[in-house]
mmCIF file of C-alpha atoms in Angstrom:
data_model
loop_
_atom_site.group_PDB
_atom_site.id
_atom_site.type_symbol
_atom_site.label_atom_id
_atom_site.label_comp_id
_atom_site.label_asym_id
_atom_site.label_seq_id
_atom_site.Cartn_x
_atom_site.Cartn_y
_atom_site.Cartn_z
ATOM 1 C CA MET A 976 78.614 -32.908 23.315
ATOM 2 C CA LYS A 977 80.680 -31.355 20.709
ATOM 3 C CA ILE A 978 79.999 -29.350 17.386
ATOM 4 C CA VAL A 979 81.726 -30.998 14.823
ATOM 5 C CA GLU A 980 81.116 -28.886 11.773
ATOM 6 C CA ILE A 981 79.033 -25.853 10.550
ATOM 7 C CA ARG A 982 77.778 -25.737 7.150
ATOM 8 C CA GLU A 983 76.089 -22.830 5.061
ATOM 9 C CA MET A 984 74.430 -22.491 1.974
ATOM 10 C CA PRO A 985 72.685 -19.693 0.223
ATOM 11 C CA VAL A 986 69.546 -20.257 -1.137
ATOM 12 C CA ARG A 987 67.495 -18.197 -3.639
ATOM 13 C CA LEU A 988 64.236 -16.947 -2.718
ATOM 14 C CA SER A 989 61.013 -17.884 -5.201
ATOM 15 C CA GLY A 990 58.625 -15.377 -6.937
ATOM 16 C CA ASN A 991 58.988 -12.065 -8.531
ATOM 17 C CA ILE A 992 57.764 -9.532 -5.640
ATOM 18 C CA ALA A 993 58.684 -6.177 -4.637
ATOM 19 C CA ASN A 994 57.948 -3.700 -2.027
ATOM 20 C CA ALA A 995 58.621 -0.145 -1.988
ATOM 21 C CA VAL A 996 62.435 -0.246 -1.703
ATOM 22 C CA VAL A 997 63.355 -3.784 -2.755
ATOM 23 C CA ASP A 998 63.048 -5.726 -5.439
ATOM 24 C CA PHE A 999 63.238 -9.471 -4.182
ATOM 25 C CA SER A 1000 63.699 -11.699 -7.143
ATOM 26 C CA ARG A 1001 67.213 -12.135 -6.798
ATOM 27 C CA HIS A 1002 67.388 -12.122 -2.948
ATOM 28 C CA THR A 1003 69.003 -15.157 -1.100
ATOM 29 C CA VAL A 1004 68.953 -16.166 2.454
ATOM 30 C CA SER A 1005 71.945 -18.501 4.475
ATOM 31 C CA LEU A 1006 70.411 -22.083 5.559
ATOM 32 C CA VAL A 1007 72.938 -23.441 8.072
ATOM 33 C CA ALA A 1008 73.630 -26.424 9.768
ATOM 34 C CA VAL A 1009 75.270 -27.088 12.969
ATOM 35 C CA VAL A 1010 76.232 -30.821 13.400
ATOM 36 C CA SER A 1011 77.041 -32.317 16.591
ATOM 37 C CA ASP A 1012 78.718 -35.554 17.653
ATOM 38 C CA VAL A 1013 75.549 -36.622 19.411
ATOM 39 C CA MET A 1014 74.201 -39.564 17.282
ATOM 40 C CA ARG A 1015 70.467 -41.006 16.940
ATOM 41 C CA HIS A 1016 69.195 -43.419 14.581
ATOM 42 C CA GLY A 1017 72.396 -43.329 12.946
ATOM 43 C CA ARG A 1018 73.007 -39.622 12.112
ATOM 44 C CA PRO A 1019 74.281 -36.812 13.829
ATOM 45 C CA VAL A 1020 71.799 -34.573 15.736
ATOM 46 C CA THR A 1021 71.826 -31.478 13.734
ATOM 47 C CA GLY A 1022 70.221 -28.203 14.293
ATOM 48 C CA PHE A 1023 69.056 -25.834 11.190
ATOM 49 C CA ALA A 1024 68.196 -22.139 10.939
ATOM 50 C CA PHE A 1025 68.510 -19.545 8.803
ATOM 51 C CA ASN A 1026 69.263 -15.636 8.893
ATOM 52 C CA SER A 1027 65.578 -14.481 8.157
ATOM 53 C CA ILE A 1028 64.278 -12.917 5.034
ATOM 54 C CA GLY A 1029 65.194 -9.656 3.427
ATOM 55 C CA ARG A 1030 68.884 -8.997 3.761
ATOM 56 C CA PHE A 1031 70.555 -11.657 1.485
ATOM 57 C CA ALA A 1032 72.507 -14.481 2.357
ATOM 58 C CA GLN A 1033 75.787 -13.999 4.769
ATOM 59 C CA SER A 1034 78.053 -16.780 3.083
ATOM 60 C CA GLY A 1035 81.161 -14.797 3.013
ATOM 61 C CA ILE A 1036 80.756 -13.881 6.888
ATOM 62 C CA ILE A 1037 79.692 -17.378 7.727
ATOM 63 C CA ARG A 1038 82.433 -19.249 5.856
ATOM 64 C CA GLU A 1039 85.352 -16.740 6.058
ATOM 65 C CA ARG A 1040 85.395 -15.399 10.064
ATOM 66 C CA LEU A 1041 82.679 -17.205 12.021
ATOM 67 C CA ILE A 1042 83.025 -20.839 11.133
ATOM 68 C CA PRO A 1043 87.027 -20.936 11.858
ATOM 69 C CA ARG A 1044 86.250 -19.200 14.999
ATOM 70 C CA ALA A 1045 83.761 -22.285 15.974
ATOM 71 C CA ALA A 1046 85.688 -24.808 14.877
ATOM 72 C CA SER A 1047 89.021 -23.723 16.462
ATOM 73 C CA ALA A 1048 87.224 -22.956 20.047
ATOM 74 C CA PRO A 1049 87.274 -25.829 22.780
ATOM 75 C CA ALA A 1050 83.895 -27.118 23.468
ATOM 76 C CA GLU A 1051 83.653 -25.850 26.834
ATOM 77 C CA THR A 1052 83.711 -22.554 25.584
ATOM 78 C CA TYR A 1053 79.943 -23.006 24.164
ATOM 79 C CA LEU A 1054 79.011 -25.081 26.654
ATOM 80 C CA GLY A 1055 76.885 -23.916 29.981
ATOM 81 C CA LEU A 1056 77.899 -25.186 33.417
ATOM 82 C CA ASP A 1057 75.526 -27.897 32.926
ATOM 83 C CA GLY A 1058 77.565 -29.386 30.261
ATOM 84 C CA CYS A 1059 74.766 -28.517 27.572
ATOM 85 C CA LEU A 1060 74.975 -26.341 24.591
ATOM 86 C CA SER A 1061 74.514 -22.946 25.292
ATOM 87 C CA PRO A 1062 73.552 -20.755 22.368
ATOM 88 C CA ALA A 1063 74.378 -17.396 24.173
ATOM 89 C CA ALA A 1064 78.014 -18.598 24.737
ATOM 90 C CA LEU A 1065 78.366 -19.710 20.806
ATOM 91 C CA ALA A 1066 77.282 -16.175 20.107
ATOM 92 C CA LYS A 1067 80.293 -14.870 22.456
ATOM 93 C CA VAL A 1068 82.524 -17.350 20.212
ATOM 94 C CA LEU A 1069 81.607 -16.076 17.006
ATOM 95 C CA MET A 1070 81.806 -12.562 17.958
ATOM 96 C CA LYS A 1071 85.330 -12.560 19.140
ATOM 97 C CA ASP A 1072 87.658 -9.767 17.675
ATOM 98 C CA GLU A 1073 84.803 -8.085 16.371
ATOM 99 C CA LYS A 1074 84.366 -4.268 17.566
ATOM 100 C CA PRO A 1075 81.529 -2.809 19.121
ATOM 101 C CA GLY A 1076 78.967 -0.977 16.960
ATOM 102 C CA GLY A 1077 78.205 -1.522 13.517
ATOM 103 C CA HIS A 1078 75.608 -4.002 13.406
ATOM 104 C CA GLY A 1079 75.426 -4.766 9.739
ATOM 105 C CA ASP A 1080 75.459 -7.542 8.056
ATOM 106 C CA ARG A 1081 77.608 -9.712 10.635
ATOM 107 C CA ALA A 1082 74.334 -9.455 12.707
ATOM 108 C CA SER A 1083 72.480 -11.777 10.744
ATOM 109 C CA ALA A 1084 75.124 -14.248 9.832
ATOM 110 C CA ILE A 1085 75.964 -15.083 13.727
ATOM 111 C CA ALA A 1086 72.207 -14.898 13.886
ATOM 112 C CA ALA A 1087 71.787 -17.839 11.272
ATOM 113 C CA ILE A 1088 74.257 -20.153 13.463
ATOM 114 C CA GLU A 1089 73.021 -19.063 16.888
ATOM 115 C CA LEU A 1090 69.489 -19.943 15.903
ATOM 116 C CA ALA A 1091 70.429 -23.298 14.695
ATOM 117 C CA ALA A 1092 72.302 -23.811 17.901
ATOM 118 C CA TRP A 1093 68.570 -23.160 19.385
ATOM 119 C CA ASP A 1094 67.315 -26.021 17.211
ATOM 120 C CA LEU A 1095 70.126 -28.196 17.853
ATOM 121 C CA LEU A 1096 69.429 -27.792 21.718
ATOM 122 C CA ALA A 1097 65.808 -28.414 21.314
ATOM 123 C CA LYS A 1098 66.322 -31.623 19.259
ATOM 124 C CA LEU A 1099 68.607 -33.081 22.147
ATOM 125 C CA GLU A 1100 66.084 -32.258 24.633
ATOM 126 C CA ASP A 1101 63.385 -34.008 22.182
ATOM 127 C CA GLN A 1102 61.349 -30.646 22.363
ATOM 128 C CA PRO A 1103 59.868 -28.227 20.288
ATOM 129 C CA ALA A 1104 61.943 -25.274 20.251
ATOM 130 C CA ALA A 1105 59.198 -22.918 21.777
ATOM 131 C CA ASN A 1106 59.295 -25.231 25.024
ATOM 132 C CA THR A 1107 63.253 -25.010 24.984
ATOM 133 C CA ILE A 1108 62.993 -21.184 24.513
ATOM 134 C CA ALA A 1109 60.332 -20.622 27.358
ATOM 135 C CA LYS A 1110 62.345 -22.972 29.813
ATOM 136 C CA ALA A 1111 65.776 -20.980 29.213
ATOM 137 C CA PHE A 1112 64.136 -17.272 29.714
ATOM 138 C CA GLY A 1113 61.738 -18.453 32.692
ATOM 139 C CA ARG A 1114 58.327 -18.475 30.805
ATOM 140 C CA THR A 1115 55.454 -20.605 30.292
ATOM 141 C CA GLN A 1116 55.108 -21.750 26.517
ATOM 142 C CA ALA A 1117 51.692 -20.666 24.832
ATOM 143 C CA ASP A 1118 50.118 -23.444 22.883
ATOM 144 C CA LYS A 1119 48.569 -20.670 20.084
ATOM 145 C CA VAL A 1120 49.705 -17.636 19.155
ATOM 146 C CA SER A 1121 48.144 -14.719 17.142
ATOM 147 C CA VAL A 1122 49.268 -14.264 13.745
ATOM 148 C CA TYR A 1123 48.763 -11.975 10.625
ATOM 149 C CA ALA A 1124 49.114 -12.595 7.062
ATOM 150 C CA ALA A 1125 52.112 -10.368 5.407
ATOM 151 C CA GLY A 1126 51.435 -9.776 1.508
ATOM 152 C CA GLY A 1127 50.118 -6.993 -0.474
ATOM 153 C CA TYR A 1128 53.586 -6.668 -2.478
ATOM 154 C CA TYR A 1129 53.872 -5.355 -6.005
ATOM 155 C CA TYR A 1130 53.799 -7.529 -8.759
ATOM 156 C CA PRO A 1131 54.607 -7.227 -12.508
ATOM 157 C CA GLU A 1132 51.125 -7.543 -13.190
ATOM 158 C CA GLY A 1133 47.490 -6.797 -11.357
ATOM 159 C CA GLY A 1134 46.844 -4.244 -8.998
ATOM 160 C CA ALA A 1135 43.646 -3.750 -6.566
ATOM 161 C CA ASP A 1136 42.024 -6.882 -8.255
ATOM 162 C CA ARG A 1137 44.955 -8.959 -7.408
ATOM 163 C CA LEU A 1138 45.346 -7.643 -3.843
ATOM 164 C CA ARG A 1139 41.638 -8.351 -3.279
ATOM 165 C CA ASP A 1140 41.628 -12.378 -4.453
ATOM 166 C CA GLU A 1141 45.129 -12.507 -2.289
ATOM 167 C CA LEU A 1142 43.213 -11.238 0.953
ATOM 168 C CA LYS A 1143 40.525 -13.469 0.055
ATOM 169 C CA ALA A 1144 42.732 -16.358 -0.225
ATOM 170 C CA TYR A 1145 44.254 -15.659 3.266
ATOM 171 C CA GLN A 1146 41.086 -15.366 5.049
ATOM 172 C CA ASP A 1147 39.942 -18.872 3.487
ATOM 173 C CA MET A 1148 42.824 -19.869 5.470
ATOM 174 C CA GLY A 1149 41.707 -18.676 8.835
ATOM 175 C CA PHE A 1150 43.686 -15.479 9.003
ATOM 176 C CA THR A 1151 41.705 -12.238 10.094
ATOM 177 C CA GLN A 1152 44.386 -9.748 10.032
ATOM 178 C CA PHE A 1153 46.510 -8.550 7.035
ATOM 179 C CA LYS A 1154 49.593 -6.322 5.960
ATOM 180 C CA MET A 1155 50.123 -4.651 2.426
ATOM 181 C CA LYS A 1156 52.712 -2.724 1.112
ATOM 182 C CA VAL A 1157 52.698 1.031 0.548
ATOM 183 C CA GLY A 1158 55.195 3.617 -1.376
ATOM 184 C CA GLY A 1159 56.179 1.823 -4.423
ATOM 185 C CA VAL A 1160 53.349 3.453 -6.834
ATOM 186 C CA PRO A 1161 52.051 6.677 -6.969
ATOM 187 C CA LEU A 1162 49.827 7.681 -3.936
ATOM 188 C CA LYS A 1163 46.274 7.794 -5.963
ATOM 189 C CA GLU A 1164 47.115 4.003 -6.936
ATOM 190 C CA ASP A 1165 48.165 3.091 -3.416
ATOM 191 C CA ILE A 1166 44.789 4.792 -1.675
ATOM 192 C CA ALA A 1167 42.968 2.312 -4.376
ATOM 193 C CA ARG A 1168 44.566 -0.619 -3.411
ATOM 194 C CA LEU A 1169 44.409 0.137 0.499
ATOM 195 C CA GLU A 1170 40.318 0.960 0.238
ATOM 196 C CA THR A 1171 40.179 -2.394 -1.824
ATOM 197 C CA ALA A 1172 42.005 -4.190 1.087
ATOM 198 C CA VAL A 1173 39.669 -2.577 3.755
ATOM 199 C CA GLU A 1174 36.823 -3.621 2.064
ATOM 200 C CA GLN A 1175 37.666 -7.039 1.561
ATOM 201 C CA ALA A 1176 39.044 -7.253 5.205
ATOM 202 C CA GLY A 1177 35.781 -5.666 6.420
ATOM 203 C CA SER A 1178 37.555 -2.966 8.546
ATOM 204 C CA GLY A 1179 40.751 -0.692 8.595
ATOM 205 C CA ARG A 1180 41.763 -2.401 11.942
ATOM 206 C CA ARG A 1181 42.411 -5.563 10.386
ATOM 207 C CA ILE A 1182 44.969 -4.116 8.084
ATOM 208 C CA SER A 1183 48.389 -2.948 8.677
ATOM 209 C CA VAL A 1184 50.715 -0.826 5.752
ATOM 210 C CA ASP A 1185 54.099 -1.013 5.548
ATOM 211 C CA ALA A 1186 56.350 1.729 3.717
ATOM 212 C CA ASN A 1187 59.985 -0.386 3.726
ATOM 213 C CA GLY A 1188 61.363 3.454 5.065
ATOM 214 C CA ARG A 1189 60.302 4.826 1.615
ATOM 215 C CA PHE A 1190 60.163 8.184 2.710
ATOM 216 C CA GLY A 1191 61.570 11.578 4.041
ATOM 217 C CA LEU A 1192 59.809 13.339 6.937
ATOM 218 C CA GLU A 1193 57.487 15.450 5.018
ATOM 219 C CA ASP A 1194 56.364 12.402 2.697
ATOM 220 C CA ALA A 1195 55.920 10.245 5.660
ATOM 221 C CA ILE A 1196 53.861 12.681 7.580
ATOM 222 C CA SER A 1197 51.709 13.573 4.285
ATOM 223 C CA LEU A 1198 50.890 9.870 3.531
ATOM 224 C CA GLY A 1199 50.109 9.325 7.512
ATOM 225 C CA GLU A 1200 47.502 12.240 7.113
ATOM 226 C CA ARG A 1201 45.733 10.023 4.152
ATOM 227 C CA LEU A 1202 45.722 6.987 6.098
ATOM 228 C CA LYS A 1203 44.168 8.740 9.363
ATOM 229 C CA PRO A 1204 40.563 8.037 8.284
ATOM 230 C CA TYR A 1205 41.095 4.251 7.631
ATOM 231 C CA GLN A 1206 41.762 4.047 11.358
ATOM 232 C CA LEU A 1207 44.670 1.346 10.358
ATOM 233 C CA ARG A 1208 45.936 -1.214 12.741
ATOM 234 C CA TRP A 1209 49.228 0.230 12.103
ATOM 235 C CA TYR A 1210 51.474 2.433 9.858
ATOM 236 C CA GLU A 1211 54.908 0.729 9.413
ATOM 237 C CA GLU A 1212 58.466 2.241 8.809
ATOM 238 C CA ALA A 1213 57.513 5.342 7.255
ATOM 239 C CA GLY A 1214 60.888 6.385 7.110
ATOM 240 C CA ASP A 1215 64.789 5.091 7.565
ATOM 241 C CA PRO A 1216 64.385 2.813 10.739
ATOM 242 C CA LEU A 1217 67.992 4.634 12.143
ATOM 243 C CA ASP A 1218 65.955 8.343 11.996
ATOM 244 C CA TYR A 1219 64.589 7.952 15.397
ATOM 245 C CA ASP A 1220 63.490 11.560 15.621
ATOM 246 C CA LEU A 1221 61.746 10.815 12.065
ATOM 247 C CA ASN A 1222 59.699 8.190 13.611
ATOM 248 C CA ARG A 1223 58.885 10.808 16.875
ATOM 249 C CA GLN A 1224 57.403 13.160 14.373
ATOM 250 C CA VAL A 1225 55.675 10.822 12.364
ATOM 251 C CA ILE A 1226 53.939 9.480 15.737
ATOM 252 C CA ASP A 1227 53.287 13.112 16.926
ATOM 253 C CA ALA A 1228 51.443 13.972 13.463
ATOM 254 C CA TYR A 1229 49.747 10.842 12.752
ATOM 255 C CA GLN A 1230 48.698 9.631 16.385
ATOM 256 C CA GLY A 1231 47.608 6.539 15.397
ATOM 257 C CA PRO A 1232 49.517 2.919 15.963
ATOM 258 C CA VAL A 1233 53.317 2.983 14.474
ATOM 259 C CA ALA A 1234 55.342 -0.152 13.708
ATOM 260 C CA THR A 1235 59.193 -0.510 13.673
ATOM 261 C CA GLY A 1236 62.111 -2.362 14.454
ATOM 262 C CA GLU A 1237 62.597 -5.076 11.964
ATOM 263 C CA ASN A 1238 65.869 -3.296 10.704
ATOM 264 C CA LEU A 1239 67.249 -2.624 14.353
ATOM 265 C CA PHE A 1240 69.838 -5.310 15.175
ATOM 266 C CA SER A 1241 71.313 -5.064 18.912
ATOM 267 C CA ILE A 1242 70.183 -3.939 22.011
ATOM 268 C CA PRO A 1243 71.722 -0.422 21.641
ATOM 269 C CA ASP A 1244 69.704 0.438 18.604
ATOM 270 C CA VAL A 1245 66.485 -0.688 20.514
ATOM 271 C CA ARG A 1246 67.774 1.517 23.660
ATOM 272 C CA ASN A 1247 67.952 4.365 21.041
ATOM 273 C CA LEU A 1248 64.537 3.817 19.789
ATOM 274 C CA LEU A 1249 63.031 4.018 23.120
ATOM 275 C CA ARG A 1250 64.664 6.967 24.284
ATOM 276 C CA HIS A 1251 64.323 8.905 21.290
ATOM 277 C CA GLY A 1252 61.789 7.503 18.741
ATOM 278 C CA GLY A 1253 58.378 8.624 20.570
ATOM 279 C CA MET A 1254 56.966 5.077 21.213
ATOM 280 C CA ARG A 1255 54.267 4.779 23.256
ATOM 281 C CA PRO A 1256 53.169 1.845 25.774
ATOM 282 C CA GLY A 1257 50.301 -0.054 24.729
ATOM 283 C CA ILE A 1258 49.855 1.781 21.281
ATOM 284 C CA ASP A 1259 53.077 1.142 19.131
ATOM 285 C CA ILE A 1260 54.405 -2.123 17.876
ATOM 286 C CA PHE A 1261 58.048 -3.362 17.714
ATOM 287 C CA GLN A 1262 59.204 -5.601 15.092
ATOM 288 C CA MET A 1263 62.824 -6.508 15.808
ATOM 289 C CA ASP A 1264 63.762 -10.081 14.398
ATOM 290 C CA ALA A 1265 66.239 -12.282 16.030
ATOM 291 C CA GLY A 1266 67.220 -13.781 12.654
ATOM 292 C CA LEU A 1267 68.356 -10.373 11.637
ATOM 293 C CA SER A 1268 70.086 -9.300 15.264
ATOM 294 C CA TYR A 1269 72.731 -11.871 16.311
ATOM 295 C CA GLY A 1270 70.042 -14.155 17.375
ATOM 296 C CA LEU A 1271 67.714 -14.867 19.880
ATOM 297 C CA THR A 1272 69.773 -13.983 22.851
ATOM 298 C CA GLU A 1273 70.353 -10.347 21.604
ATOM 299 C CA TYR A 1274 66.461 -10.554 20.816
ATOM 300 C CA ALA A 1275 65.776 -11.710 24.265
ATOM 301 C CA GLY A 1276 67.513 -8.873 25.643
ATOM 302 C CA MET A 1277 65.865 -6.436 23.528
ATOM 303 C CA ILE A 1278 62.174 -7.603 24.947
ATOM 304 C CA ALA A 1279 63.646 -7.649 28.750
ATOM 305 C CA LEU A 1280 64.922 -3.555 27.593
ATOM 306 C CA MET A 1281 61.507 -2.932 26.360
ATOM 307 C CA GLU A 1282 60.066 -3.973 29.600
ATOM 308 C CA ALA A 1283 62.512 -2.206 31.751
ATOM 309 C CA SER A 1284 61.309 0.809 29.880
ATOM 310 C CA GLY A 1285 57.579 0.303 30.918
ATOM 311 C CA PHE A 1286 56.594 -1.297 27.500
ATOM 312 C CA SER A 1287 54.646 -4.805 27.503
ATOM 313 C CA ARG A 1288 56.289 -7.689 25.668
ATOM 314 C CA THR A 1289 52.732 -8.242 24.036
ATOM 315 C CA MET A 1290 53.621 -5.448 21.837
ATOM 316 C CA ALA A 1291 56.212 -7.139 20.391
ATOM 317 C CA PHE A 1292 55.205 -9.022 16.718
ATOM 318 C CA PRO A 1293 58.659 -9.806 15.229
ATOM 319 C CA HIS A 1294 59.147 -9.449 11.335
ATOM 320 C CA GLY A 1295 59.936 -12.626 9.474
ATOM 321 C CA GLY A 1296 56.633 -14.749 8.687
ATOM 322 C CA HIS A 1297 58.493 -18.326 9.341
ATOM 323 C CA LEU A 1298 58.932 -21.106 11.842
ATOM 324 C CA LEU A 1299 61.649 -19.581 14.011
ATOM 325 C CA ASN A 1300 59.718 -16.665 14.791
ATOM 326 C CA LEU A 1301 56.486 -18.419 15.582
ATOM 327 C CA HIS A 1302 58.431 -20.546 18.146
ATOM 328 C CA ILE A 1303 59.960 -17.598 19.342
ATOM 329 C CA VAL A 1304 56.863 -15.445 19.682
ATOM 330 C CA ALA A 1305 55.361 -18.754 21.690
ATOM 331 C CA GLY A 1306 58.177 -19.518 23.987
ATOM 332 C CA LEU A 1307 58.931 -15.590 24.833
ATOM 333 C CA ASN A 1308 54.665 -15.020 25.171
ATOM 334 C CA LEU A 1309 54.893 -11.935 22.849
ATOM 335 C CA GLY A 1310 52.113 -10.133 20.903
ATOM 336 C CA GLY A 1311 51.942 -12.219 18.037
ATOM 337 C CA CYS A 1312 53.905 -13.347 14.669
ATOM 338 C CA GLU A 1313 53.722 -12.440 10.868
ATOM 339 C CA ALA A 1314 52.930 -15.079 8.474
ATOM 340 C CA TYR A 1315 53.938 -15.646 4.623
ATOM 341 C CA PRO A 1316 51.917 -17.762 3.445
ATOM 342 C CA ALA A 1317 52.167 -17.150 -0.074
ATOM 343 C CA VAL A 1318 55.739 -15.417 -0.598
ATOM 344 C CA PHE A 1319 59.087 -15.795 0.233
ATOM 345 C CA GLN A 1320 59.332 -19.477 -0.160
ATOM 346 C CA PRO A 1321 60.946 -21.997 0.757
ATOM 347 C CA PHE A 1322 61.454 -20.294 4.062
ATOM 348 C CA GLY A 1323 57.861 -18.474 4.436
ATOM 349 C CA GLY A 1324 55.039 -19.333 5.951
ATOM 350 C CA TYR A 1325 54.434 -22.541 8.162
ATOM 351 C CA LEU A 1326 53.737 -26.232 8.051
ATOM 352 C CA PRO A 1327 50.849 -27.911 6.128
ATOM 353 C CA GLY A 1328 48.100 -29.019 8.237
ATOM 354 C CA LEU A 1329 48.813 -26.561 10.915
ATOM 355 C CA PRO A 1330 45.364 -25.157 11.255
ATOM 356 C CA ILE A 1331 44.738 -21.338 11.532
ATOM 357 C CA THR A 1332 41.385 -20.564 13.428
ATOM 358 C CA GLU A 1333 40.324 -16.833 13.760
ATOM 359 C CA GLY A 1334 43.626 -15.748 13.328
ATOM 360 C CA MET A 1335 45.568 -18.115 16.095
ATOM 361 C CA ILE A 1336 47.607 -20.890 15.102
ATOM 362 C CA GLU A 1337 49.046 -23.921 17.124
ATOM 363 C CA VAL A 1338 52.602 -24.379 18.068
ATOM 364 C CA PRO A 1339 54.236 -27.403 15.922
ATOM 365 C CA GLN A 1340 55.402 -30.314 18.117
ATOM 366 C CA GLN A 1341 58.417 -31.377 16.008
ATOM 367 C CA PRO A 1342 61.456 -31.492 17.960
ATOM 368 C CA GLY A 1343 63.661 -28.081 17.285
ATOM 369 C CA PHE A 1344 61.993 -25.655 15.037
ATOM 370 C CA GLY A 1345 60.907 -28.109 12.801
ATOM 371 C CA LEU A 1346 61.956 -26.900 9.713
ATOM 372 C CA GLU A 1347 62.517 -30.541 8.337
ATOM 373 C CA ALA A 1348 58.933 -30.633 8.040
ATOM 374 C CA LYS A 1349 58.664 -27.891 5.593
ATOM 375 C CA PRO A 1350 58.192 -29.425 2.019
ATOM 376 C CA GLU A 1351 59.343 -26.457 0.223
ATOM 377 C CA LEU A 1352 62.416 -26.500 2.504
ATOM 378 C CA ARG A 1353 63.445 -30.224 2.834
ATOM 379 C CA PRO A 1354 65.293 -30.545 -0.299
ATOM 380 C CA TYR A 1355 67.426 -27.927 1.006
ATOM 381 C CA ILE A 1356 68.101 -29.325 4.381
ATOM 382 C CA ASP A 1357 68.582 -32.699 2.748
ATOM 383 C CA GLN A 1358 71.324 -30.890 0.213
ATOM 384 C CA ILE A 1359 73.177 -29.157 3.441
ATOM 385 C CA SER A 1360 73.039 -32.373 5.612
ATOM 386 C CA GLY A 1361 75.040 -34.345 3.064
#
């Protein structure tokens, strides 16, 4: 097979929400199509993916650097020894002439194309992406995945009452674990919101809080002291994600489970977290996201590094509540998956008719990631498909 074209299109997220540091009302995401020369039902088999949520579309990098590299590369440079498409080899083509280090926006730009290659590969095999991923990495695909509802954002209107209603709606969907934002309003108001969430959930152990890197060391530790009595599921990204020593000191002071990693974009970043961040096996959570970190090949290397350092892959809960990571969690046998059931459309959430039962969700059976089956996303896929 041969890649005949790669297309990119920025898509604006819907909604008017914010966390402690980001207003998402103007955020965009890069939707990518990797078109092959294999024809089925009169159309070329095409892989679709996107660069996760929260870092803006990467149109410039994709169109000016990555697409020309792929277009000029001989097919044998991105095919495996078996003659099939190799997403890992394609990622190497895309990284040509890039210096090591500086893992910024190019990490999510490459990820969008690399993940679309996984979608294409799974479709060529006529398999769900989870199955293709499991085979590629020597795993057995899980049929069900533990999933938690991520929400609790700040809205222009509504406070604790709106949060209570939101969690109740998630419970009605079948979710049993939830995440909410902290750090975006005065502490007294955040604690009132947290107490409302704990009351609705029935236990602090069903609630995680996410500060999105908002705090310096003193404030991060201070908030942790206020959170201790609630015995939360985890305390996420208290400070800057690259300040590994801050993470270590927060862990020392807070003692409860912490979570971090969604803003680490490379294997060396994760190695530094393991060396210097104070993370504890069996307690703390790793949230790296393939869609933000060069794609699944790099992400699988992060998981392998975790295991080599004495950490279980079941402590990996990737950021990004969407179909791509649902398949990745099932294929790599990770601990669980985030879900965005009510935010970040058209990318957030899963598929209609896919039931969630006591916090568990079945893996979709469409070939690839199944993005075409998502009603909110289908119009954009039709548009990029031409």
